[in-house]
Coordinates of C-alpha atoms in Angstrom, one line a residue:
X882 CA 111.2 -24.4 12.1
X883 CA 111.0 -23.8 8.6
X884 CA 107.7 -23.1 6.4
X885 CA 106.7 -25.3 3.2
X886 CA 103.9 -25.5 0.5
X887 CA 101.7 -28.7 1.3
X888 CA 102.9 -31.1 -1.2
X889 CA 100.9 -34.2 -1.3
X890 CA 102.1 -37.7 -1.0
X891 CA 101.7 -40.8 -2.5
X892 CA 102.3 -44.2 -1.0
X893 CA 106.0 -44.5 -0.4
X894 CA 107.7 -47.8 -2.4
X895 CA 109.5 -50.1 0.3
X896 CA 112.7 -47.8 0.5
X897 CA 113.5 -48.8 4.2
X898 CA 114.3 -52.3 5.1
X899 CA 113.0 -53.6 8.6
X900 CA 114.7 -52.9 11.9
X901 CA 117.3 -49.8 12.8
X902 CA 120.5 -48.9 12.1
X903 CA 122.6 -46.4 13.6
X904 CA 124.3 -43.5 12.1
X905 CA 126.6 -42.3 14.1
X906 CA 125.6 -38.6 14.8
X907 CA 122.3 -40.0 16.2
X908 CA 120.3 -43.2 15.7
X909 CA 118.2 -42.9 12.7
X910 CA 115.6 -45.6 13.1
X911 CA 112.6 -47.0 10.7
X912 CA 109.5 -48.6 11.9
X913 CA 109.1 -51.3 9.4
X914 CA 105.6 -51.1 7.1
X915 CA 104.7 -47.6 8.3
X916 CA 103.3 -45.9 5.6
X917 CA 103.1 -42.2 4.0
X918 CA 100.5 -39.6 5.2
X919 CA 98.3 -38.2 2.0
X920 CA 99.8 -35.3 2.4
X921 CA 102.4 -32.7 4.1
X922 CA 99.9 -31.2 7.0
X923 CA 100.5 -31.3 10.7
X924 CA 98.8 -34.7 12.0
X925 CA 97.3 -32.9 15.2
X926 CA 97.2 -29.0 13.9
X927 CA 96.4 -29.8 10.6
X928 CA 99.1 -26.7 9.7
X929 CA 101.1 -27.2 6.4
X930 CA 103.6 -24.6 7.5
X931 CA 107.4 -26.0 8.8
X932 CA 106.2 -29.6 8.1
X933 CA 108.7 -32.2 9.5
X934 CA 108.3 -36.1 9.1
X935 CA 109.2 -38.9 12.1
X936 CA 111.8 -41.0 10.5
X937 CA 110.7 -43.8 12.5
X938 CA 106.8 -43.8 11.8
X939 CA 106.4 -41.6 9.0
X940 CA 104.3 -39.4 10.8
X941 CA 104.3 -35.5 10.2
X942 CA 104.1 -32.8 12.9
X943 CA 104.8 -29.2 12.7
X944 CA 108.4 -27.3 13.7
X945 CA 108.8 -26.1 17.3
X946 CA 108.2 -22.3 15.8
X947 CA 104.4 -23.2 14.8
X948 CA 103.4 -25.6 17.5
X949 CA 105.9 -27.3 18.9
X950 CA 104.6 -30.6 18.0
X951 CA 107.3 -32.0 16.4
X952 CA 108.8 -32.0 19.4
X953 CA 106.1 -33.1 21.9
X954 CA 105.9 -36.0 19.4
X955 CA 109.4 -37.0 20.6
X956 CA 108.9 -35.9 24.3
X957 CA 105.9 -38.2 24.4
X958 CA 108.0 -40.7 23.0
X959 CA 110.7 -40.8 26.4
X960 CA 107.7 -41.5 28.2
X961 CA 108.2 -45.2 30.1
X962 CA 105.8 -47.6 29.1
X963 CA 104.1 -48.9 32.5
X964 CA 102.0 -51.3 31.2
X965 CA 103.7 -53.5 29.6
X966 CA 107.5 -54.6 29.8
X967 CA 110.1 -52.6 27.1
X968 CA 111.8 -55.3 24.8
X969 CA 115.3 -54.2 23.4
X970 CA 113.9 -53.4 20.1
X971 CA 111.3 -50.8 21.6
X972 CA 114.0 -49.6 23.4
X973 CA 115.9 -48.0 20.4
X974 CA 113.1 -47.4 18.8
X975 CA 112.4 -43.6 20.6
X976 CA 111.1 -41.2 17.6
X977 CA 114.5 -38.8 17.9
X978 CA 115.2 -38.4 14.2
X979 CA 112.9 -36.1 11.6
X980 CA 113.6 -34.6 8.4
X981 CA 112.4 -31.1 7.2
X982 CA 109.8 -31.3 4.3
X983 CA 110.7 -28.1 2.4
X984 CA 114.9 -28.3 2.9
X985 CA 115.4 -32.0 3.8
X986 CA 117.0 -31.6 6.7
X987 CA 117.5 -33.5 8.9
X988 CA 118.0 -33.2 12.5
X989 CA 118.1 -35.3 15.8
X990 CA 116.2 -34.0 19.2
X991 CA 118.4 -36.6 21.1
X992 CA 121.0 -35.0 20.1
X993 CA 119.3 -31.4 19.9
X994 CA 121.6 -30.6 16.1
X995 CA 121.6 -31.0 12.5
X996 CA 122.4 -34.8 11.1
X997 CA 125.4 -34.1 9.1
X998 CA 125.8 -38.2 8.1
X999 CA 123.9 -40.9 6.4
X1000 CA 123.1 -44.8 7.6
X1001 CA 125.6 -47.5 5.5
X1002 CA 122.7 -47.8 3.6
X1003 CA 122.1 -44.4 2.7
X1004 CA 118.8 -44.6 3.9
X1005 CA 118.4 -41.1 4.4
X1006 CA 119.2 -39.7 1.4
X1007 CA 116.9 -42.3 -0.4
X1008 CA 114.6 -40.3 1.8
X1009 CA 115.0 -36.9 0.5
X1010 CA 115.4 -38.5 -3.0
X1011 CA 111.7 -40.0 -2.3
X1012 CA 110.5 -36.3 -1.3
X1013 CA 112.3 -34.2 -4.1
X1014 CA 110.9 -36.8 -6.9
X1015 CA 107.1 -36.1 -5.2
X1016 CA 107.8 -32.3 -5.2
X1017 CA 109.0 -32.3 -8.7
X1018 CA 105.8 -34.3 -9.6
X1019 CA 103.1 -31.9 -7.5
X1020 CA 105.0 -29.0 -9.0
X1021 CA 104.8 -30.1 -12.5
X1022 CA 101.0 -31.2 -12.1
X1023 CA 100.4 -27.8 -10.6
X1024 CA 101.7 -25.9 -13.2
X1025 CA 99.0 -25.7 -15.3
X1026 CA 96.0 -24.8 -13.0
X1027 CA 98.5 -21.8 -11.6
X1028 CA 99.2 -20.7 -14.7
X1029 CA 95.3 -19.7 -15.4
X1030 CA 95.1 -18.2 -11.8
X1031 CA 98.4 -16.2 -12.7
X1032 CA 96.7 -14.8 -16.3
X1033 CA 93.7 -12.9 -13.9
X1034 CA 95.5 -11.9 -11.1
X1035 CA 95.6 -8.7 -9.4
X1036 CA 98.5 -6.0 -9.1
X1037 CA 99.9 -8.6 -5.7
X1038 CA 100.1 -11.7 -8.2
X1039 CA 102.9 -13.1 -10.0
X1040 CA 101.5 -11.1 -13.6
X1041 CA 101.7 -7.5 -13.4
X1042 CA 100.5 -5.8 -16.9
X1043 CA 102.8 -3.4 -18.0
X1044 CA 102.6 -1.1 -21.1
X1045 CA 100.2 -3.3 -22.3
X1046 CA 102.2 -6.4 -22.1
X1047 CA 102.7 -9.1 -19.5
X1048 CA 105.6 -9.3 -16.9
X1049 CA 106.4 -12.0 -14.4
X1050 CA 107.2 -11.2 -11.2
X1051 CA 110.6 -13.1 -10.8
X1052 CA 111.0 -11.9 -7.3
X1053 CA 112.3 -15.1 -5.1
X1054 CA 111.2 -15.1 -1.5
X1055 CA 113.6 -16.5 1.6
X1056 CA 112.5 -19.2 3.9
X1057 CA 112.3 -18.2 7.6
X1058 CA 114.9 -21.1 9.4
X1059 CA 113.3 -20.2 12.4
X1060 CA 113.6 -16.3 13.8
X1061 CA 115.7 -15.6 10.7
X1062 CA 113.4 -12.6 9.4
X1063 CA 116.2 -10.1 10.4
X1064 CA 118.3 -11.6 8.4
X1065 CA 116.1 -12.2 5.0
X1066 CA 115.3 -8.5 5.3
X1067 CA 118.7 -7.6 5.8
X1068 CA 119.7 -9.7 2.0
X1069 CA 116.8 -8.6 -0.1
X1070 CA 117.7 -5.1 1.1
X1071 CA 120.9 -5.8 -0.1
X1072 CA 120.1 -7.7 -3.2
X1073 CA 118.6 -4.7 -4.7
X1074 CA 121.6 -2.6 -4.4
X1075 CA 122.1 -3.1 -7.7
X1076 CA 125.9 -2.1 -8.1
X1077 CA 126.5 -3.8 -4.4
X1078 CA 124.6 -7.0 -5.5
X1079 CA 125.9 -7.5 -9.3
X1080 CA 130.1 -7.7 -8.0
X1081 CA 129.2 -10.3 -5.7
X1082 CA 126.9 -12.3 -8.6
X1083 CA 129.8 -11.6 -10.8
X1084 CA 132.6 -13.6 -9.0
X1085 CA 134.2 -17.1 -9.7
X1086 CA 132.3 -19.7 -8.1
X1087 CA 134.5 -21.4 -5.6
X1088 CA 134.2 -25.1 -5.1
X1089 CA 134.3 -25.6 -1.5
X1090 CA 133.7 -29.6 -1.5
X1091 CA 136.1 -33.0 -3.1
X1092 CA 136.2 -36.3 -3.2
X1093 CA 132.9 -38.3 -2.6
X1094 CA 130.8 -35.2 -2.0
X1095 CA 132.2 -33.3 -4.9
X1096 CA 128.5 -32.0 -6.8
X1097 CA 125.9 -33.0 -3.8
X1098 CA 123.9 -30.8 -1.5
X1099 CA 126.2 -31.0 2.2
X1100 CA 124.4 -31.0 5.3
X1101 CA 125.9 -29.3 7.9
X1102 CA 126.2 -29.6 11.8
X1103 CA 127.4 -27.3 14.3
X1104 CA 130.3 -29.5 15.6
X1105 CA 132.2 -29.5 12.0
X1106 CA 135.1 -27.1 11.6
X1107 CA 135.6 -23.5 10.5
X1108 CA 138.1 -24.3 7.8
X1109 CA 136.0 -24.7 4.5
X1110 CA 133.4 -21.9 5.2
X1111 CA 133.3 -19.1 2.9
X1112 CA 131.0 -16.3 3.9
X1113 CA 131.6 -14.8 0.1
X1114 CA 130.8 -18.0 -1.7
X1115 CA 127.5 -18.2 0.3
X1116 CA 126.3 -15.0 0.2
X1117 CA 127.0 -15.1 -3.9
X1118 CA 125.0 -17.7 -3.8
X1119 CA 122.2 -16.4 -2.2
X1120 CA 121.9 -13.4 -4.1
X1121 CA 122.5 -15.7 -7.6
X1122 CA 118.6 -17.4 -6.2
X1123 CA 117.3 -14.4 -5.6
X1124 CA 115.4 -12.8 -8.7
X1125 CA 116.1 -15.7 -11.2
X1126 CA 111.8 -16.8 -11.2
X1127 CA 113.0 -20.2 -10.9
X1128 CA 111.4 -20.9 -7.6
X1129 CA 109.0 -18.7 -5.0
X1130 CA 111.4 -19.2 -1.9
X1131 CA 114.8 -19.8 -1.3
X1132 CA 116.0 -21.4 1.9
X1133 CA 119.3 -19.4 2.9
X1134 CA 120.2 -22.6 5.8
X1135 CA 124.1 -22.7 4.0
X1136 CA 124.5 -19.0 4.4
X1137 CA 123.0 -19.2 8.0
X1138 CA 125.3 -22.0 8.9
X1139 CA 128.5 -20.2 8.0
X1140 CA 126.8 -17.0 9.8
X1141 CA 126.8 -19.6 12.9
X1142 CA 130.5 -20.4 12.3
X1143 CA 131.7 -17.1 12.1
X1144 CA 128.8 -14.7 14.3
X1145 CA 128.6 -16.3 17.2
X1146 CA 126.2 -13.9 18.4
X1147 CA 123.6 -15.1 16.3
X1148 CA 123.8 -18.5 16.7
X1149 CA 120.4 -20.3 17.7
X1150 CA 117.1 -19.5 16.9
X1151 CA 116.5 -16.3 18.7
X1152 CA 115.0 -13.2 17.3
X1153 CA 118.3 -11.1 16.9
X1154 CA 118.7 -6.9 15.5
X1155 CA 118.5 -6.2 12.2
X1156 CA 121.0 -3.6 12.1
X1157 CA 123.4 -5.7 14.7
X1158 CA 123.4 -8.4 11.8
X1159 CA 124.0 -6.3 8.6
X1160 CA 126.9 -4.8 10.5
X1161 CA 128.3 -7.8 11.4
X1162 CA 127.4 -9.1 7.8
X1163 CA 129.5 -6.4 6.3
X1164 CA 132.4 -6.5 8.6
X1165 CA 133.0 -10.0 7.8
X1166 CA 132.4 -9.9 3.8
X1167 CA 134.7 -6.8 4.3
X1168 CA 137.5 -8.7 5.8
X1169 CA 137.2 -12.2 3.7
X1170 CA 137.7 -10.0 0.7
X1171 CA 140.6 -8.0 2.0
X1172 CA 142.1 -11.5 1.8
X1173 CA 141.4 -12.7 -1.8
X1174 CA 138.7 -14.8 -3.5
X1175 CA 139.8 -18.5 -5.2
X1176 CA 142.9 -17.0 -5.9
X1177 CA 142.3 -13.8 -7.6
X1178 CA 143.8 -10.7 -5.6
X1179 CA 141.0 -8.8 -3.9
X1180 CA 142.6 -5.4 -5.6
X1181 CA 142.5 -6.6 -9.1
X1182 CA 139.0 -7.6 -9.4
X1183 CA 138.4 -3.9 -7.9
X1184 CA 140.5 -2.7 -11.2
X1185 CA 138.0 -4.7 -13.3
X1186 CA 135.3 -2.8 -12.2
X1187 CA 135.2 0.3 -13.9
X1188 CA 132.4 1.7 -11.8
X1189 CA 134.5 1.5 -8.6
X1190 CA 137.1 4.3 -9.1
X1191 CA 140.0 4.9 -7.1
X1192 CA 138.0 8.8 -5.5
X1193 CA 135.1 6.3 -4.5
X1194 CA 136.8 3.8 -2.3
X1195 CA 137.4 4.3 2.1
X1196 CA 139.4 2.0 3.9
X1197 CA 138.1 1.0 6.9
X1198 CA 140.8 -1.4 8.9
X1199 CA 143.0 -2.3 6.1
X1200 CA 142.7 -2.0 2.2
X1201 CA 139.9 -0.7 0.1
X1202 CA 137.0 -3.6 -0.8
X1203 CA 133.7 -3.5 -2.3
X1204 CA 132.0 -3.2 1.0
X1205 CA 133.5 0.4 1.8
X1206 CA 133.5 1.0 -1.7
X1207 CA 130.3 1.2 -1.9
X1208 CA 128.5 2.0 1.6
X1209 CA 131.9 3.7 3.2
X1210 CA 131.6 7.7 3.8
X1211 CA 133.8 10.2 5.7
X1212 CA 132.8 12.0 8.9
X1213 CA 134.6 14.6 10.7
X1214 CA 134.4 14.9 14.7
X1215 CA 135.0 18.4 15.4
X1216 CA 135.4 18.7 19.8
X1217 CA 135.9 22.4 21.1
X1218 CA 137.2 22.9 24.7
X1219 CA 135.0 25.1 26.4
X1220 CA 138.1 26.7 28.7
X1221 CA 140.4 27.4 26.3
X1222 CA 138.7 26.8 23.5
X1223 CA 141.3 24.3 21.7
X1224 CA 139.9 22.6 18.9
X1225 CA 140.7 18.8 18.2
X1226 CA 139.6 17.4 14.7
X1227 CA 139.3 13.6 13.6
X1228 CA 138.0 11.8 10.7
X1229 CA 136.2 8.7 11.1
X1230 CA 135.1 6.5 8.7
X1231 CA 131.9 4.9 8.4
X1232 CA 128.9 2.5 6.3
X1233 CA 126.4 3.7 7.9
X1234 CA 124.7 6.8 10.2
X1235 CA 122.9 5.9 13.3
X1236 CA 120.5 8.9 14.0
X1237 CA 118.7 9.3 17.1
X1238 CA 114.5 10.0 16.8
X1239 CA 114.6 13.8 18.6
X1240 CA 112.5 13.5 22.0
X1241 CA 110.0 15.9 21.2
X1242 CA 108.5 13.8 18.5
X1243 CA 108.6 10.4 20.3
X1244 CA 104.5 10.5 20.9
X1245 CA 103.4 10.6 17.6
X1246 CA 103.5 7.0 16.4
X1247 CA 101.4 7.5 13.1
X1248 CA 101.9 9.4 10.2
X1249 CA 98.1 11.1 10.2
X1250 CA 98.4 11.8 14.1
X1251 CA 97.5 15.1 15.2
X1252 CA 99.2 15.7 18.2
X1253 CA 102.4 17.8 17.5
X1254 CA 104.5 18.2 14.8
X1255 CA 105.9 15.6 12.2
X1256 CA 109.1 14.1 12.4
X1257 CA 111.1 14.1 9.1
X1258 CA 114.4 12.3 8.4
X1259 CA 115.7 16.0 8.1
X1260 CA 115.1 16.4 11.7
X1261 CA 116.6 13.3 12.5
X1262 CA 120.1 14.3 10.3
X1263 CA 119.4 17.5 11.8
X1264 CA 119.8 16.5 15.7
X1265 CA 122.9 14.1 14.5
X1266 CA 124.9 16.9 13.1
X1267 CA 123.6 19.9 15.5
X1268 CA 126.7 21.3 17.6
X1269 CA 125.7 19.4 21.0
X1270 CA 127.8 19.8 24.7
X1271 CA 129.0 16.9 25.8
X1272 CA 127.5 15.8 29.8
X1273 CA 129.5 15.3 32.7
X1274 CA 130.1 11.6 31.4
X1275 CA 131.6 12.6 28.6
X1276 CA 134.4 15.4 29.6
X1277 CA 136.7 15.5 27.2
X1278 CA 140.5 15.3 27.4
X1279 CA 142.1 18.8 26.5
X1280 CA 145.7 18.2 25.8
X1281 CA 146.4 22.3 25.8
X1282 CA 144.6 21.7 29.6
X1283 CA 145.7 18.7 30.4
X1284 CA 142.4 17.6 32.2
X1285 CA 139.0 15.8 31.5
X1286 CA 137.2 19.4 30.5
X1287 CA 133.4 20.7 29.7
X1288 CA 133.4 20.7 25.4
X1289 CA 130.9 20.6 22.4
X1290 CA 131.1 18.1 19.6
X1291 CA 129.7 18.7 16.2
X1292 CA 130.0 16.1 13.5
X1293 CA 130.2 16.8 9.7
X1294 CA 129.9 14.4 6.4
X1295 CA 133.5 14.6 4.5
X1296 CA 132.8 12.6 1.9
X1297 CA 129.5 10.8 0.8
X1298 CA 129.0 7.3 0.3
X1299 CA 128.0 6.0 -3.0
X1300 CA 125.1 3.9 -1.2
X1301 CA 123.7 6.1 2.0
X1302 CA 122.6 3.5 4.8
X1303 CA 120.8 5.2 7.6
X1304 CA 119.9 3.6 11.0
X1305 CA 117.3 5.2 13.4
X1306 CA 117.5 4.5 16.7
X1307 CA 114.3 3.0 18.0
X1308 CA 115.6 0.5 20.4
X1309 CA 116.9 2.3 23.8
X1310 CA 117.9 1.2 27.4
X1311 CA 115.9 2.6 30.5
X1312 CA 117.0 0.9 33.7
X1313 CA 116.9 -2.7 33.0
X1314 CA 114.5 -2.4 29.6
X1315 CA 115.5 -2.0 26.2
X1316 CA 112.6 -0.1 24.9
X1317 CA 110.7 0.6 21.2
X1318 CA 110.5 4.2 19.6
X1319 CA 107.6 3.8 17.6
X1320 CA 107.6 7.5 16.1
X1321 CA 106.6 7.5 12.6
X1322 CA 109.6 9.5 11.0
X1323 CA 108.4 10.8 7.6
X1324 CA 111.5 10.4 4.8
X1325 CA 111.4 10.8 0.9
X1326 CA 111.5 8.5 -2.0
X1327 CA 113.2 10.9 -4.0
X1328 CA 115.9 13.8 -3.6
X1329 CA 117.0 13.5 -0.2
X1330 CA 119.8 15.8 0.0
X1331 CA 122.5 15.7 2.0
X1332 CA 124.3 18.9 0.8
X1333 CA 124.1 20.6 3.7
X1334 CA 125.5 18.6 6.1
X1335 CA 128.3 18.4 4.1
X1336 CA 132.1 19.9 5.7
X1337 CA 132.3 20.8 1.8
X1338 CA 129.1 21.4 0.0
X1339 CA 130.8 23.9 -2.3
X1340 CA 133.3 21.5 -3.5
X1341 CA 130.0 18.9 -4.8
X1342 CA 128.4 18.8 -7.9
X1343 CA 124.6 19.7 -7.9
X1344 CA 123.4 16.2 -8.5
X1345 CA 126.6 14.4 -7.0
X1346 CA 124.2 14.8 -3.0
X1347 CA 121.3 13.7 -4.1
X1348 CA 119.8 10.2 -3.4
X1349 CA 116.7 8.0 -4.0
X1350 CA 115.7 5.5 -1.8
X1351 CA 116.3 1.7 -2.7
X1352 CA 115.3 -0.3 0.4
X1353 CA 113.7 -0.3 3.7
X1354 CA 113.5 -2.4 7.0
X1355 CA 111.0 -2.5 9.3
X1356 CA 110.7 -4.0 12.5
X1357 CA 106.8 -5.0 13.8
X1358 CA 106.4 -5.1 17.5
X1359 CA 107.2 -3.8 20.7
X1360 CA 111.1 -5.0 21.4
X1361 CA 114.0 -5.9 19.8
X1362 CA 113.5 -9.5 21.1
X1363 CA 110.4 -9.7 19.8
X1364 CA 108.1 -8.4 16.6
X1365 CA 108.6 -9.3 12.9
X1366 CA 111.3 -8.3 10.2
X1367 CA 110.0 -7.3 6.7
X1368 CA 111.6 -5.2 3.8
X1369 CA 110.5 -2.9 0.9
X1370 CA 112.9 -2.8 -2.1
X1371 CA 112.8 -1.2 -5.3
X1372 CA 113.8 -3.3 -8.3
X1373 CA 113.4 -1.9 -11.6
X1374 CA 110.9 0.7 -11.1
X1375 CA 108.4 -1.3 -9.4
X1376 CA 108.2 -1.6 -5.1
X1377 CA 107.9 -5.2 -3.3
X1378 CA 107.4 -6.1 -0.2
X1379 CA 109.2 -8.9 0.9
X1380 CA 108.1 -10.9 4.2
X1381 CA 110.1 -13.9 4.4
X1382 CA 108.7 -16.5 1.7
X1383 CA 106.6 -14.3 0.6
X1384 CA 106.9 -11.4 -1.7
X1385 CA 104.0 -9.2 -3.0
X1386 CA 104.0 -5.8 -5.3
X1387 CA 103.0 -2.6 -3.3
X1388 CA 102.9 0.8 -4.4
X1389 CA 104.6 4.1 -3.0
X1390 CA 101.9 5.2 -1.1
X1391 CA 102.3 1.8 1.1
X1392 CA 106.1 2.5 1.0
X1393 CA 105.8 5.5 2.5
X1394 CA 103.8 4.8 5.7
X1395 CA 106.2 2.6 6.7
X1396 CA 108.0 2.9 10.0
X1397 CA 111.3 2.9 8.7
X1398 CA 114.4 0.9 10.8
X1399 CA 117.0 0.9 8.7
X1400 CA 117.1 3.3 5.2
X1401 CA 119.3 2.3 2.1
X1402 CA 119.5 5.5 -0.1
X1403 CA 121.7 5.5 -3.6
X1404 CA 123.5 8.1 -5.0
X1405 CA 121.7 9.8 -8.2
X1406 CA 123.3 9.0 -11.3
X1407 CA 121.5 11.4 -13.8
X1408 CA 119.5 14.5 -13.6
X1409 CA 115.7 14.1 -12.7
X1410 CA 112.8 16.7 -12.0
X1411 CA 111.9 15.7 -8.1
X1412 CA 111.5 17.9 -5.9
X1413 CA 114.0 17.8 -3.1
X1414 CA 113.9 17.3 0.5

């Protein structure tokens, strides 16, 4: 389920009394003398990645997204003994209940969810006390011999040599939770919108817990309620661990859980879209913040931000918030009757522009293939904004007609967004298949401007169109239920790659080859010598 360092073990002291107990949820039960493997690695792969310990013999087996053997080791638990006759006490004693090495989770396959409770005894939090105190010992022993390898490392270490001095690399990775890569790229995309990213960082922490769990980690299960979930607070939080050097990777499971409460469309461990999720991501953060945060007015901490003026903001259903401040832009949906040539205009508002990959370039898949020409992100804004003619199964309703008539659309930009998020459409349905574009679509690093598609472009400053890129995703594989999410951010000056717990410099030349999914561009600020698109 989840990935982890090894981090060795030592004999465990005699934290567990004899005999079971049950909690509840599910029956958490502790084979009595069972000792500690030397050290967090699969017991039949050998694999150190999403290590998770038996709470009932100790014994460690990876999650069900390496090899499953976590699991088996429970299956092959239910199977009746035939040789010799089941007592009571080896009938409670059935291997349901294991807890996650790297989060300290814990979860029940009896029960097939998260263990939100604890024995009478607390036994299970002695537990994760017992793992965090050998973590913080194997980090702190490590330290030293890292710190050499860190001094010679290359330009992907976590020293990068800059004017002559040395820089850490502070970037913080995210823990996959099990098919979550569409959602890490989708927040370290968005973590490195710097003006996006700082007004969320900036917010009053709100306090969602009292009484007896007032200050301690929570550990959540699908069956609790809806009412003390804050998709703001979490999603602050996450972007607080990101970029603080404090720790390599982060494990986003609180965000995740309240994106369970409140998506259900992306609940369970299936691989889900990209784009489908940062939609939904900013919808919600959208509307949470139309209603306040811990009691300060949505509007006023707006005001406070001097950088969001009152010419920048689009309302999109309701009041103005940082989300359409930010990413919302103007379009305007021109449809001509072709019989009586009546013209019907409507402005839509929008975060971001899905743009379809023209047919004609759909066989070239790589950027150095020679068969045809190139597509460019030009072509793509090109075909999005061309007048078109709507088919038959689009006929559009002509009020001077009054009939479902033949028409063209054409679309135009009215007003820019401060941070230009562009979607290409590389997932399509034929028959009964949802299908992979896997065109390589060329796009710039620097100038892309969007003057021309613009209802206005007279009325625009010369810099105010022009936009460098920040981020991009990319999906690996064949299908959108299937493949690999990573992302490419820019974070002052220098280009990472970030692939779930793991984040590693690159360079622009790497950046570039990449076959974009989604594109975050932001708005120039100053005047620069680039060369435009």
């Amino acid at each position: 389920m989840r990935g982890a360092p090894a981090v060795p073990f030592v004999p465990r002291p005699p934290l567990l009394p004899p005999g079971a107990e049950e909690c509840g949820t599910a029956a958490l039960l502790f084979a009595p003398g069972a000792a500690w493997p030397g050290a967090v690695l699969a017991a039949v792969c050998r694999s150190n990645k999403s290590p998770w310990v038996c709470l009932t013999c100790s014994s460690v087996h990876c999650g069900r997204y390496v090899n499953g053997h976590a699991k088996k080791h429970y299956e092959d638990a239910q199977i009746p003994m035939t040789n010799h006759k089941k007592t009571e006490k080896q009938e409670k004693v059935q291997h349901t209940v294991c807890m996650d090495c790297s989060s300290y989770s814990t979860y029940c396959y009896r029960c097939d969810d998260f263990v939100v409770n604890d024995t009478k005894l607390g036994l299970v939090q002695k537990v994760r006390e017992h793992l965090q105190n050998l973590e913080n010992s194997a980090f702190t022993s490590d330290r030293h011999r890292k710190r050499k390898l860190l001094e010679n490392s290359s330009l992907n270490s976590k020293l990068l040599k800059v004017n002559g001095s040395t820089t850490a690399l502070c970037a913080t990775g995210l823990r996959n939770l099990g098919n979550t890569c569409f959602m890490n790229a989708i927040l370290q995309s968005l973590s490195n919108i710097q003006q996006f990213c700082c007004y969320f960082k900036e917010l009053p922490a709100v306090e969602l817990r009292n009484g007896k769990t007032a200050g301690r980690r929570t550990y959540h299960t699908r069956s609790q309620g809806d009412n003390n979930v804050s998709l703001v607070e979490e999603f602050r939080k996450t972007l607080c661990a990101l970029w603080q050097g404090s720790q390599t990777a982060f494990s986003p499971e609180s965000l995740f859980y309240v994106v369970w409460k409140i998506m259900p469309n992306f609940r369970g461990y299936q691989q889900q879209d990209a784009h489908e999720f940062m939609r939904y991501l900013l919808d919600h953060l959208h509307l949470e913040l139309q209603g306040g945060f811990n009691g300060v007015s949505r509007s006023v901490i707006l005001q406070e931000n001097s950088s969001l003026t009152a010419s920048s903001k689009c309302c999109i259903n309701g009041a103005s918030t940082v989300v359409t401040a930010i990413f919302g832009g103007i379009l305007q949906n021109e449809v001509n009757c072709l019989i009586c040539g009546t013209e019907s205009r409507k402005f839509d508002p929008f975060l971001d522009l899905s743009l379809d990959i023209p047919s004609q370039f759909r066989n070239k898949r790589t950027k150095n293939q020679e068969n045809g020409p190139m597509c460019t992100l030009r072509d793509c804004l090109r075909s999005f904004t061309d007048l078109e003619e709507l088919d038959e199964t689009e006929l559009y309703m002509c009020h001077k007609c009054k009939k479902k008539q033949k028409s063209t659309k054409k679309f135009w930009i009215q007003k820019l967004p401060k941070v230009l998020c562009l979607h290409l459409k590389r997932f399509h349905w034929t028959a009964y298949l949802r299908n992979k574009v896997d065109t390589y679509v060329e796009f710039p690093l620097r100038g892309l401007d969007m003057k021309c598609y613009l209802l206005e472009p007279e009325n625009s400053g010369p810099e105010s169109c022009l936009y460098d890129l920040a981020a991009v995703v990319v999906h690996h594989g064949s299908g959108v239920g299937s493949g690999h999410y990573t992302a490419y951010a820019a974070h002052e000056g220098r280009w990472f790659h970030f692939n779930d717990s793991t984040v590693t410099l690159t360079d622009e030349e790497t950046v570039v080859k990449a076959k974009a999914y989604i594109l975050f561009y932001v708005e120039r600020q100053a005047k620069s010598g680039s060369d435009k698109l």
